[in-house]
Amino acid sequence: MTATADSLPDLVSLKVEIDGHVAEVTLLGPSKGNAMGPDFWRELPIVFRALDADPQVRAVVLTGSGKHFSYGLDLPAMMPSWGEMLGGDALAGPRTKFLDEVRTLQASVSSVAECRKPVIAAISGWCIGGGVDVIAAADIRLASADAKFSVREVKVAIVADLGSLQRLAPIIGEGHLRELALTGKDIDAARAEKIGLVNDVHADQDTLLAEARKLAAEIATNPPLVVQGTKNVLSANTERQVADGLRYVSAWNAAFLPSKDLGEAVQAFLERRAPEFKGE
């Protein structure tokens, strides 16, 4: 039986607070910049399924602790287990385990989209890679003026596989998505607002959170079942397409992710230098 928000187990990477009918979920790390390690991927679906099941909760604000939303995937924390699945001449067995791992992470992000309560992402500072996957699964995105975004996976020799490539096209358009995903470039809050990635930009983090809470409270005054039904209808077509795309990219990465370029990307990251990719 799914826990409700007031009976959640002790959490390491997330904090949940409820004020009236609005829940606030804060990324805590524990890695620098709220990087997303094993605890985050385990706890995110627990939290959002609990919020989905809790009749008191009618809207959710999702934000990051400190100055940043999230640096994205915690590569040092995740790579050891991935290396066991993809290292050397990995055959069908370990690659199948990796496929299962990717689909588990996909389901973790999808728990945000599948939550029947509208989710408002409030983004300050950096939002990179997996952070973009998560905010793409939210219903509404707001940013502070210092926010910066990057679909960064291509720069570390990975095809983004947790939802950005599937969810962002209806939000920002195919052309903008291809530009971000193929370059891995950084964009600021003004550009994010211009292309529709965020609805509004606010002067600072405090103002951003106040406005996100205000918007969530406004949503929460409406009939809750009608709000949930509206979200369900809006998501009906897009989430079917997302599910197909997630299945495809997980199989793609299980087959093609292992490469010398990936090893070079990880080594360059650890050595804090620019990688040299050779297409091998």
PDB file of C-alpha atoms in Angstrom:
ATOM      1  CA  MET A   1       0.000   0.000   0.000  1.00  0.00           C
ATOM      2  CA  THR A   2       1.409   3.417  -0.970  1.00  0.00           C
ATOM      3  CA  ALA A   3       2.331   5.728   1.905  1.00  0.00           C
ATOM      4  CA  THR A   4       0.703   9.117   2.188  1.00  0.00           C
ATOM      5  CA  ALA A   5       2.900  12.176   2.613  1.00  0.00           C
ATOM      6  CA  ASP A   6       2.565  12.222   6.405  1.00  0.00           C
ATOM      7  CA  SER A   7       3.832   8.639   6.685  1.00  0.00           C
ATOM      8  CA  LEU A   8       6.872   8.826   4.401  1.00  0.00           C
ATOM      9  CA  PRO A   9       9.980   6.961   5.559  1.00  0.00           C
ATOM     10  CA  ASP A  10      13.127   8.889   6.499  1.00  0.00           C
ATOM     11  CA  LEU A  11      14.473  10.537   3.357  1.00  0.00           C
ATOM     12  CA  VAL A  12      18.087  11.320   2.461  1.00  0.00           C
ATOM     13  CA  SER A  13      17.880  13.193  -0.839  1.00  0.00           C
ATOM     14  CA  LEU A  14      14.497  14.926  -0.575  1.00  0.00           C
ATOM     15  CA  LYS A  15      12.544  16.933   1.972  1.00  0.00           C
ATOM     16  CA  VAL A  16       8.738  17.099   1.938  1.00  0.00           C
ATOM     17  CA  GLU A  17       6.734  19.819   3.685  1.00  0.00           C
ATOM     18  CA  ILE A  18       2.983  20.392   3.456  1.00  0.00           C
ATOM     19  CA  ASP A  19       1.243  23.707   4.012  1.00  0.00           C
ATOM     20  CA  GLY A  20      -2.517  23.488   3.601  1.00  0.00           C
ATOM     21  CA  HIS A  21      -3.133  21.717   0.297  1.00  0.00           C
ATOM     22  CA  VAL A  22       0.318  22.425  -1.174  1.00  0.00           C
ATOM     23  CA  ALA A  23       3.292  20.086  -0.818  1.00  0.00           C
ATOM     24  CA  GLU A  24       6.823  21.361  -1.278  1.00  0.00           C
ATOM     25  CA  VAL A  25       9.505  18.875  -2.319  1.00  0.00           C
ATOM     26  CA  THR A  26      13.108  20.051  -2.001  1.00  0.00           C
ATOM     27  CA  LEU A  27      16.151  18.316  -3.475  1.00  0.00           C
ATOM     28  CA  LEU A  28      18.804  17.936  -0.771  1.00  0.00           C
ATOM     29  CA  GLY A  29      21.696  16.250  -2.503  1.00  0.00           C
ATOM     30  CA  PRO A  30      23.541  14.902  -0.516  1.00  0.00           C
ATOM     31  CA  SER A  31      26.044  15.481  -3.328  1.00  0.00           C
ATOM     32  CA  LYS A  32      27.175  18.981  -4.309  1.00  0.00           C
ATOM     33  CA  GLY A  33      24.617  20.929  -6.306  1.00  0.00           C
ATOM     34  CA  ASN A  34      21.906  18.363  -5.492  1.00  0.00           C
ATOM     35  CA  ALA A  35      23.501  15.908  -7.926  1.00  0.00           C
ATOM     36  CA  MET A  36      21.279  12.884  -8.437  1.00  0.00           C
ATOM     37  CA  GLY A  37      22.745   9.711  -6.978  1.00  0.00           C
ATOM     38  CA  PRO A  38      21.241   6.340  -5.992  1.00  0.00           C
ATOM     39  CA  ASP A  39      19.282   7.768  -3.033  1.00  0.00           C
ATOM     40  CA  PHE A  40      17.560  10.336  -5.248  1.00  0.00           C
ATOM     41  CA  TRP A  41      16.466   7.801  -7.860  1.00  0.00           C
ATOM     42  CA  ARG A  42      15.149   5.477  -5.143  1.00  0.00           C
ATOM     43  CA  GLU A  43      13.303   8.162  -3.189  1.00  0.00           C
ATOM     44  CA  LEU A  44      11.759  10.279  -5.962  1.00  0.00           C
ATOM     45  CA  PRO A  45       9.041   7.752  -6.909  1.00  0.00           C
ATOM     46  CA  ILE A  46       8.323   6.986  -3.242  1.00  0.00           C
ATOM     47  CA  VAL A  47       7.656  10.671  -2.601  1.00  0.00           C
ATOM     48  CA  PHE A  48       5.575  11.375  -5.693  1.00  0.00           C
ATOM     49  CA  ARG A  49       3.462   8.250  -5.340  1.00  0.00           C
ATOM     50  CA  ALA A  50       2.769   9.264  -1.747  1.00  0.00           C
ATOM     51  CA  LEU A  51       1.770  12.779  -2.841  1.00  0.00           C
ATOM     52  CA  ASP A  52      -0.422  11.277  -5.536  1.00  0.00           C
ATOM     53  CA  ALA A  53      -2.194   9.122  -2.947  1.00  0.00           C
ATOM     54  CA  ASP A  54      -2.587  11.852  -0.307  1.00  0.00           C
ATOM     55  CA  PRO A  55      -6.057  13.473  -0.527  1.00  0.00           C
ATOM     56  CA  GLN A  56      -4.816  16.513   1.400  1.00  0.00           C
ATOM     57  CA  VAL A  57      -2.320  17.405  -1.341  1.00  0.00           C
ATOM     58  CA  ARG A  58      -3.717  19.250  -4.366  1.00  0.00           C
ATOM     59  CA  ALA A  59      -0.559  20.794  -5.875  1.00  0.00           C
ATOM     60  CA  VAL A  60       3.200  20.346  -5.543  1.00  0.00           C
ATOM     61  CA  VAL A  61       6.157  22.742  -5.700  1.00  0.00           C
ATOM     62  CA  LEU A  62       9.460  21.067  -6.626  1.00  0.00           C
ATOM     63  CA  THR A  63      12.692  22.973  -5.976  1.00  0.00           C
ATOM     64  CA  GLY A  64      16.343  22.581  -5.011  1.00  0.00           C
ATOM     65  CA  SER A  65      18.147  23.378  -1.784  1.00  0.00           C
ATOM     66  CA  GLY A  66      20.957  25.913  -1.830  1.00  0.00           C
ATOM     67  CA  LYS A  67      21.750  27.976  -4.902  1.00  0.00           C
ATOM     68  CA  HIS A  68      21.100  25.328  -7.547  1.00  0.00           C
ATOM     69  CA  PHE A  69      18.255  23.094  -8.658  1.00  0.00           C
ATOM     70  CA  SER A  70      20.524  20.210  -9.683  1.00  0.00           C
ATOM     71  CA  TYR A  71      23.840  19.503 -11.372  1.00  0.00           C
ATOM     72  CA  GLY A  72      22.169  16.390 -12.801  1.00  0.00           C
ATOM     73  CA  LEU A  73      23.344  12.793 -12.657  1.00  0.00           C
ATOM     74  CA  ASP A  74      25.947  12.074  -9.979  1.00  0.00           C
ATOM     75  CA  LEU A  75      28.383  10.322 -12.327  1.00  0.00           C
ATOM     76  CA  PRO A  76      30.963   9.279  -9.680  1.00  0.00           C
ATOM     77  CA  ALA A  77      28.194   7.658  -7.621  1.00  0.00           C
ATOM     78  CA  MET A  78      26.478   5.943 -10.541  1.00  0.00           C
ATOM     79  CA  MET A  79      29.379   4.829 -12.734  1.00  0.00           C
ATOM     80  CA  PRO A  80      30.757   1.994 -10.546  1.00  0.00           C
ATOM     81  CA  SER A  81      27.603  -0.087 -10.935  1.00  0.00           C
ATOM     82  CA  TRP A  82      27.273   0.903 -14.582  1.00  0.00           C
ATOM     83  CA  GLY A  83      30.864  -0.140 -15.213  1.00  0.00           C
ATOM     84  CA  GLU A  84      30.058  -3.647 -13.998  1.00  0.00           C
ATOM     85  CA  MET A  85      27.196  -3.855 -16.504  1.00  0.00           C
ATOM     86  CA  LEU A  86      28.900  -2.246 -19.496  1.00  0.00           C
ATOM     87  CA  GLY A  87      32.622  -2.748 -18.958  1.00  0.00           C
ATOM     88  CA  GLY A  88      34.861  -4.863 -21.155  1.00  0.00           C
ATOM     89  CA  ASP A  89      33.062  -7.117 -23.613  1.00  0.00           C
ATOM     90  CA  ALA A  90      29.670  -6.957 -21.925  1.00  0.00           C
ATOM     91  CA  LEU A  91      27.302  -9.506 -23.419  1.00  0.00           C
ATOM     92  CA  ALA A  92      23.533  -9.941 -23.240  1.00  0.00           C
ATOM     93  CA  GLY A  93      23.321 -10.622 -19.489  1.00  0.00           C
ATOM     94  CA  PRO A  94      24.982  -7.445 -18.156  1.00  0.00           C
ATOM     95  CA  ARG A  95      23.462  -5.339 -20.925  1.00  0.00           C
ATOM     96  CA  THR A  96      20.013  -6.572 -19.922  1.00  0.00           C
ATOM     97  CA  LYS A  97      20.781  -5.533 -16.349  1.00  0.00           C
ATOM     98  CA  PHE A  98      21.735  -2.095 -17.646  1.00  0.00           C
ATOM     99  CA  LEU A  99      18.492  -1.914 -19.643  1.00  0.00           C
ATOM    100  CA  ASP A 100      16.600  -2.656 -16.423  1.00  0.00           C
ATOM    101  CA  GLU A 101      18.619   0.046 -14.622  1.00  0.00           C
ATOM    102  CA  VAL A 102      17.792   2.684 -17.241  1.00  0.00           C
ATOM    103  CA  ARG A 103      14.112   1.790 -17.164  1.00  0.00           C
ATOM    104  CA  THR A 104      14.123   2.041 -13.363  1.00  0.00           C
ATOM    105  CA  LEU A 105      15.572   5.569 -13.590  1.00  0.00           C
ATOM    106  CA  GLN A 106      13.036   6.434 -16.302  1.00  0.00           C
ATOM    107  CA  ALA A 107      10.210   5.266 -14.051  1.00  0.00           C
ATOM    108  CA  SER A 108      11.586   7.433 -11.266  1.00  0.00           C
ATOM    109  CA  VAL A 109      11.334  10.570 -13.439  1.00  0.00           C
ATOM    110  CA  SER A 110       7.975   9.475 -14.825  1.00  0.00           C
ATOM    111  CA  SER A 111       6.568   9.355 -11.290  1.00  0.00           C
ATOM    112  CA  VAL A 112       6.608  13.174 -11.411  1.00  0.00           C
ATOM    113  CA  ALA A 113       4.601  13.250 -14.647  1.00  0.00           C
ATOM    114  CA  GLU A 114       2.251  10.512 -13.436  1.00  0.00           C
ATOM    115  CA  CYS A 115       1.442  12.247 -10.156  1.00  0.00           C
ATOM    116  CA  ARG A 116      -2.185  13.377 -10.524  1.00  0.00           C
ATOM    117  CA  LYS A 117      -1.450  16.553  -8.568  1.00  0.00           C
ATOM    118  CA  PRO A 118      -0.036  19.401 -10.716  1.00  0.00           C
ATOM    119  CA  VAL A 119       3.701  19.891 -10.193  1.00  0.00           C
ATOM    120  CA  ILE A 120       5.357  23.319 -10.424  1.00  0.00           C
ATOM    121  CA  ALA A 121       9.149  23.254 -10.765  1.00  0.00           C
ATOM    122  CA  ALA A 122      10.887  26.301  -9.268  1.00  0.00           C
ATOM    123  CA  ILE A 123      14.408  26.471 -10.703  1.00  0.00           C
ATOM    124  CA  SER A 124      17.341  28.549  -9.504  1.00  0.00           C
ATOM    125  CA  GLY A 125      20.980  28.266 -10.513  1.00  0.00           C
ATOM    126  CA  TRP A 126      22.077  25.288 -12.546  1.00  0.00           C
ATOM    127  CA  CYS A 127      19.646  22.718 -13.936  1.00  0.00           C
ATOM    128  CA  ILE A 128      21.685  20.211 -15.914  1.00  0.00           C
ATOM    129  CA  GLY A 129      21.030  16.845 -17.566  1.00  0.00           C
ATOM    130  CA  GLY A 130      18.906  14.795 -15.193  1.00  0.00           C
ATOM    131  CA  GLY A 131      17.650  18.037 -13.673  1.00  0.00           C
ATOM    132  CA  VAL A 132      16.159  18.961 -17.047  1.00  0.00           C
ATOM    133  CA  ASP A 133      14.634  15.478 -17.310  1.00  0.00           C
ATOM    134  CA  VAL A 134      12.856  16.063 -14.000  1.00  0.00           C
ATOM    135  CA  ILE A 135      11.576  19.576 -14.741  1.00  0.00           C
ATOM    136  CA  ALA A 136      10.375  18.393 -18.159  1.00  0.00           C
ATOM    137  CA  ALA A 137       8.123  15.957 -16.271  1.00  0.00           C
ATOM    138  CA  ALA A 138       6.598  18.817 -14.265  1.00  0.00           C
ATOM    139  CA  ASP A 139       3.466  20.624 -15.420  1.00  0.00           C
ATOM    140  CA  ILE A 140       4.734  24.193 -15.044  1.00  0.00           C
ATOM    141  CA  ARG A 141       8.261  25.578 -14.807  1.00  0.00           C
ATOM    142  CA  LEU A 142       9.282  28.899 -13.225  1.00  0.00           C
ATOM    143  CA  ALA A 143      12.822  30.229 -12.907  1.00  0.00           C
ATOM    144  CA  SER A 144      14.856  32.863 -11.101  1.00  0.00           C
ATOM    145  CA  ALA A 145      16.984  35.225 -13.171  1.00  0.00           C
ATOM    146  CA  ASP A 146      20.176  33.308 -12.324  1.00  0.00           C
ATOM    147  CA  ALA A 147      18.863  29.971 -13.644  1.00  0.00           C
ATOM    148  CA  LYS A 148      20.873  28.151 -16.308  1.00  0.00           C
ATOM    149  CA  PHE A 149      19.847  25.046 -18.215  1.00  0.00           C
ATOM    150  CA  SER A 150      21.704  22.398 -20.203  1.00  0.00           C
ATOM    151  CA  VAL A 151      20.713  19.136 -21.871  1.00  0.00           C
ATOM    152  CA  ARG A 152      24.310  18.151 -21.226  1.00  0.00           C
ATOM    153  CA  GLU A 153      24.368  14.395 -21.965  1.00  0.00           C
ATOM    154  CA  VAL A 154      25.883  14.658 -25.451  1.00  0.00           C
ATOM    155  CA  LYS A 155      28.987  16.241 -23.908  1.00  0.00           C
ATOM    156  CA  VAL A 156      29.559  13.134 -21.789  1.00  0.00           C
ATOM    157  CA  ALA A 157      28.979  10.687 -24.665  1.00  0.00           C
ATOM    158  CA  ILE A 158      25.471   9.661 -23.579  1.00  0.00           C
ATOM    159  CA  VAL A 159      22.201   9.784 -25.478  1.00  0.00           C
ATOM    160  CA  ALA A 160      19.832  11.468 -22.999  1.00  0.00           C
ATOM    161  CA  ASP A 161      17.533   8.649 -21.927  1.00  0.00           C
ATOM    162  CA  LEU A 162      15.408   9.821 -18.973  1.00  0.00           C
ATOM    163  CA  GLY A 163      12.784  11.925 -20.727  1.00  0.00           C
ATOM    164  CA  SER A 164      14.161  15.241 -22.006  1.00  0.00           C
ATOM    165  CA  LEU A 165      14.252  14.076 -25.626  1.00  0.00           C
ATOM    166  CA  GLN A 166      10.690  12.788 -25.322  1.00  0.00           C
ATOM    167  CA  ARG A 167       8.998  15.493 -23.224  1.00  0.00           C
ATOM    168  CA  LEU A 168      10.615  18.742 -24.332  1.00  0.00           C
ATOM    169  CA  ALA A 169       9.497  18.909 -27.968  1.00  0.00           C
ATOM    170  CA  PRO A 170       5.842  19.749 -27.117  1.00  0.00           C
ATOM    171  CA  ILE A 171       7.129  22.311 -24.604  1.00  0.00           C
ATOM    172  CA  ILE A 172       9.832  24.171 -26.562  1.00  0.00           C
ATOM    173  CA  GLY A 173       9.438  22.885 -30.125  1.00  0.00           C
ATOM    174  CA  GLU A 174      11.479  20.413 -32.127  1.00  0.00           C
ATOM    175  CA  GLY A 175      14.017  22.926 -33.425  1.00  0.00           C
ATOM    176  CA  HIS A 176      14.953  24.302 -30.010  1.00  0.00           C
ATOM    177  CA  LEU A 177      15.138  20.795 -28.569  1.00  0.00           C
ATOM    178  CA  ARG A 178      17.469  19.603 -31.310  1.00  0.00           C
ATOM    179  CA  GLU A 179      19.714  22.628 -30.804  1.00  0.00           C
ATOM    180  CA  LEU A 180      19.991  22.017 -27.055  1.00  0.00           C
ATOM    181  CA  ALA A 181      20.359  18.228 -27.284  1.00  0.00           C
ATOM    182  CA  LEU A 182      22.877  18.168 -30.153  1.00  0.00           C
ATOM    183  CA  THR A 183      25.129  20.923 -28.782  1.00  0.00           C
ATOM    184  CA  GLY A 184      24.795  20.363 -25.032  1.00  0.00           C
ATOM    185  CA  LYS A 185      25.013  24.158 -24.745  1.00  0.00           C
ATOM    186  CA  ASP A 186      24.000  26.199 -21.706  1.00  0.00           C
ATOM    187  CA  ILE A 187      21.128  28.667 -21.884  1.00  0.00           C
ATOM    188  CA  ASP A 188      20.142  31.337 -19.396  1.00  0.00           C
ATOM    189  CA  ALA A 189      16.753  32.083 -17.888  1.00  0.00           C
ATOM    190  CA  ALA A 190      15.926  34.732 -20.488  1.00  0.00           C
ATOM    191  CA  ARG A 191      16.465  32.282 -23.353  1.00  0.00           C
ATOM    192  CA  ALA A 192      14.556  29.590 -21.462  1.00  0.00           C
ATOM    193  CA  GLU A 193      11.583  31.930 -21.134  1.00  0.00           C
ATOM    194  CA  LYS A 194      11.808  32.960 -24.792  1.00  0.00           C
ATOM    195  CA  ILE A 195      11.578  29.371 -26.034  1.00  0.00           C
ATOM    196  CA  GLY A 196       8.887  28.389 -23.524  1.00  0.00           C
ATOM    197  CA  LEU A 197      10.939  26.141 -21.283  1.00  0.00           C
ATOM    198  CA  VAL A 198       9.828  28.286 -18.334  1.00  0.00           C
ATOM    199  CA  ASN A 199       6.616  30.301 -18.034  1.00  0.00           C
ATOM    200  CA  ASP A 200       8.062  33.207 -16.058  1.00  0.00           C
ATOM    201  CA  VAL A 201      11.381  34.480 -14.724  1.00  0.00           C
ATOM    202  CA  HIS A 202      11.582  36.128 -11.299  1.00  0.00           C
ATOM    203  CA  ALA A 203      14.239  38.407  -9.899  1.00  0.00           C
ATOM    204  CA  ASP A 204      15.678  36.074  -7.272  1.00  0.00           C
ATOM    205  CA  GLN A 205      15.195  32.742  -5.543  1.00  0.00           C
ATOM    206  CA  ASP A 206      13.036  34.091  -2.727  1.00  0.00           C
ATOM    207  CA  THR A 207      10.645  35.773  -5.155  1.00  0.00           C
ATOM    208  CA  LEU A 208      10.595  32.659  -7.308  1.00  0.00           C
ATOM    209  CA  LEU A 209       9.574  30.425  -4.406  1.00  0.00           C
ATOM    210  CA  ALA A 210       6.932  32.894  -3.248  1.00  0.00           C
ATOM    211  CA  GLU A 211       5.413  32.995  -6.745  1.00  0.00           C
ATOM    212  CA  ALA A 212       5.578  29.210  -7.142  1.00  0.00           C
ATOM    213  CA  ARG A 213       3.789  28.738  -3.833  1.00  0.00           C
ATOM    214  CA  LYS A 214       1.213  31.358  -4.804  1.00  0.00           C
ATOM    215  CA  LEU A 215       0.528  29.613  -8.124  1.00  0.00           C
ATOM    216  CA  ALA A 216       0.256  26.213  -6.402  1.00  0.00           C
ATOM    217  CA  ALA A 217      -2.193  27.674  -3.876  1.00  0.00           C
ATOM    218  CA  GLU A 218      -4.263  29.151  -6.704  1.00  0.00           C
ATOM    219  CA  ILE A 219      -4.470  25.738  -8.373  1.00  0.00           C
ATOM    220  CA  ALA A 220      -5.353  24.148  -5.020  1.00  0.00           C
ATOM    221  CA  THR A 221      -8.463  26.329  -4.655  1.00  0.00           C
ATOM    222  CA  ASN A 222     -10.059  24.646  -7.663  1.00  0.00           C
ATOM    223  CA  PRO A 223     -12.067  21.385  -7.471  1.00  0.00           C
ATOM    224  CA  PRO A 224      -9.329  18.786  -6.938  1.00  0.00           C
ATOM    225  CA  LEU A 225     -10.839  15.981  -9.004  1.00  0.00           C
ATOM    226  CA  VAL A 226     -11.445  18.342 -11.913  1.00  0.00           C
ATOM    227  CA  VAL A 227      -7.852  19.581 -11.707  1.00  0.00           C
ATOM    228  CA  GLN A 228      -6.622  15.989 -11.731  1.00  0.00           C
ATOM    229  CA  GLY A 229      -8.911  15.166 -14.643  1.00  0.00           C
ATOM    230  CA  THR A 230      -7.645  18.166 -16.591  1.00  0.00           C
ATOM    231  CA  LYS A 231      -4.042  17.086 -16.085  1.00  0.00           C
ATOM    232  CA  ASN A 232      -4.943  13.546 -17.119  1.00  0.00           C
ATOM    233  CA  VAL A 233      -6.623  14.687 -20.337  1.00  0.00           C
ATOM    234  CA  LEU A 234      -3.772  17.068 -21.208  1.00  0.00           C
ATOM    235  CA  SER A 235      -1.263  14.236 -20.730  1.00  0.00           C
ATOM    236  CA  ALA A 236      -3.209  11.509 -22.547  1.00  0.00           C
ATOM    237  CA  ASN A 237      -1.564  11.817 -25.956  1.00  0.00           C
ATOM    238  CA  THR A 238       1.870  13.068 -24.968  1.00  0.00           C
ATOM    239  CA  GLU A 239       2.565  10.460 -22.304  1.00  0.00           C
ATOM    240  CA  ARG A 240       1.797   7.605 -24.717  1.00  0.00           C
ATOM    241  CA  GLN A 241       4.393   9.030 -27.099  1.00  0.00           C
ATOM    242  CA  VAL A 242       6.823   9.552 -24.228  1.00  0.00           C
ATOM    243  CA  ALA A 243       6.465   5.913 -23.146  1.00  0.00           C
ATOM    244  CA  ASP A 244       7.282   4.677 -26.659  1.00  0.00           C
ATOM    245  CA  GLY A 245      10.294   6.981 -26.864  1.00  0.00           C
ATOM    246  CA  LEU A 246      11.609   5.917 -23.465  1.00  0.00           C
ATOM    247  CA  ARG A 247      11.432   2.242 -24.422  1.00  0.00           C
ATOM    248  CA  TYR A 248      13.323   2.965 -27.639  1.00  0.00           C
ATOM    249  CA  VAL A 249      16.125   5.026 -26.086  1.00  0.00           C
ATOM    250  CA  SER A 250      16.640   2.569 -23.217  1.00  0.00           C
ATOM    251  CA  ALA A 251      17.165  -0.253 -25.737  1.00  0.00           C
ATOM    252  CA  TRP A 252      19.433   2.008 -27.807  1.00  0.00           C
ATOM    253  CA  ASN A 253      21.667   2.835 -24.863  1.00  0.00           C
ATOM    254  CA  ALA A 254      21.800  -0.753 -23.644  1.00  0.00           C
ATOM    255  CA  ALA A 255      23.155  -1.638 -27.092  1.00  0.00           C
ATOM    256  CA  PHE A 256      25.334   1.361 -27.941  1.00  0.00           C
ATOM    257  CA  LEU A 257      26.259   3.316 -24.798  1.00  0.00           C
ATOM    258  CA  PRO A 258      29.525   1.443 -24.088  1.00  0.00           C
ATOM    259  CA  SER A 259      32.274   3.246 -25.997  1.00  0.00           C
ATOM    260  CA  LYS A 260      35.788   4.557 -25.683  1.00  0.00           C
ATOM    261  CA  ASP A 261      34.273   8.041 -25.880  1.00  0.00           C
ATOM    262  CA  LEU A 262      32.193   7.352 -22.759  1.00  0.00           C
ATOM    263  CA  GLY A 263      35.285   6.212 -20.899  1.00  0.00           C
ATOM    264  CA  GLU A 264      37.096   9.340 -22.080  1.00  0.00           C
ATOM    265  CA  ALA A 265      34.198  11.531 -20.959  1.00  0.00           C
ATOM    266  CA  VAL A 266      34.235  10.042 -17.463  1.00  0.00           C
ATOM    267  CA  GLN A 267      38.022  10.260 -17.182  1.00  0.00           C
ATOM    268  CA  ALA A 268      38.041  13.859 -18.414  1.00  0.00           C
ATOM    269  CA  PHE A 269      35.304  14.716 -15.886  1.00  0.00           C
ATOM    270  CA  LEU A 270      37.326  13.245 -13.026  1.00  0.00           C
ATOM    271  CA  GLU A 271      40.506  14.977 -14.235  1.00  0.00           C
ATOM    272  CA  ARG A 272      38.690  18.290 -14.845  1.00  0.00           C
ATOM    273  CA  ARG A 273      39.872  18.612 -18.448  1.00  0.00           C
ATOM    274  CA  ALA A 274      38.312  18.847 -21.886  1.00  0.00           C
ATOM    275  CA  PRO A 275      37.600  15.392 -23.408  1.00  0.00           C
ATOM    276  CA  GLU A 276      38.991  14.286 -26.759  1.00  0.00           C
ATOM    277  CA  PHE A 277      36.352  12.231 -28.555  1.00  0.00           C
ATOM    278  CA  LYS A 278      37.327   9.903 -31.396  1.00  0.00           C
ATOM    279  CA  GLY A 279      34.049   8.216 -32.305  1.00  0.00           C
ATOM    280  CA  GLU A 280      35.133   4.857 -30.968  1.00  0.00           C
TER     281      GLU A 280
END
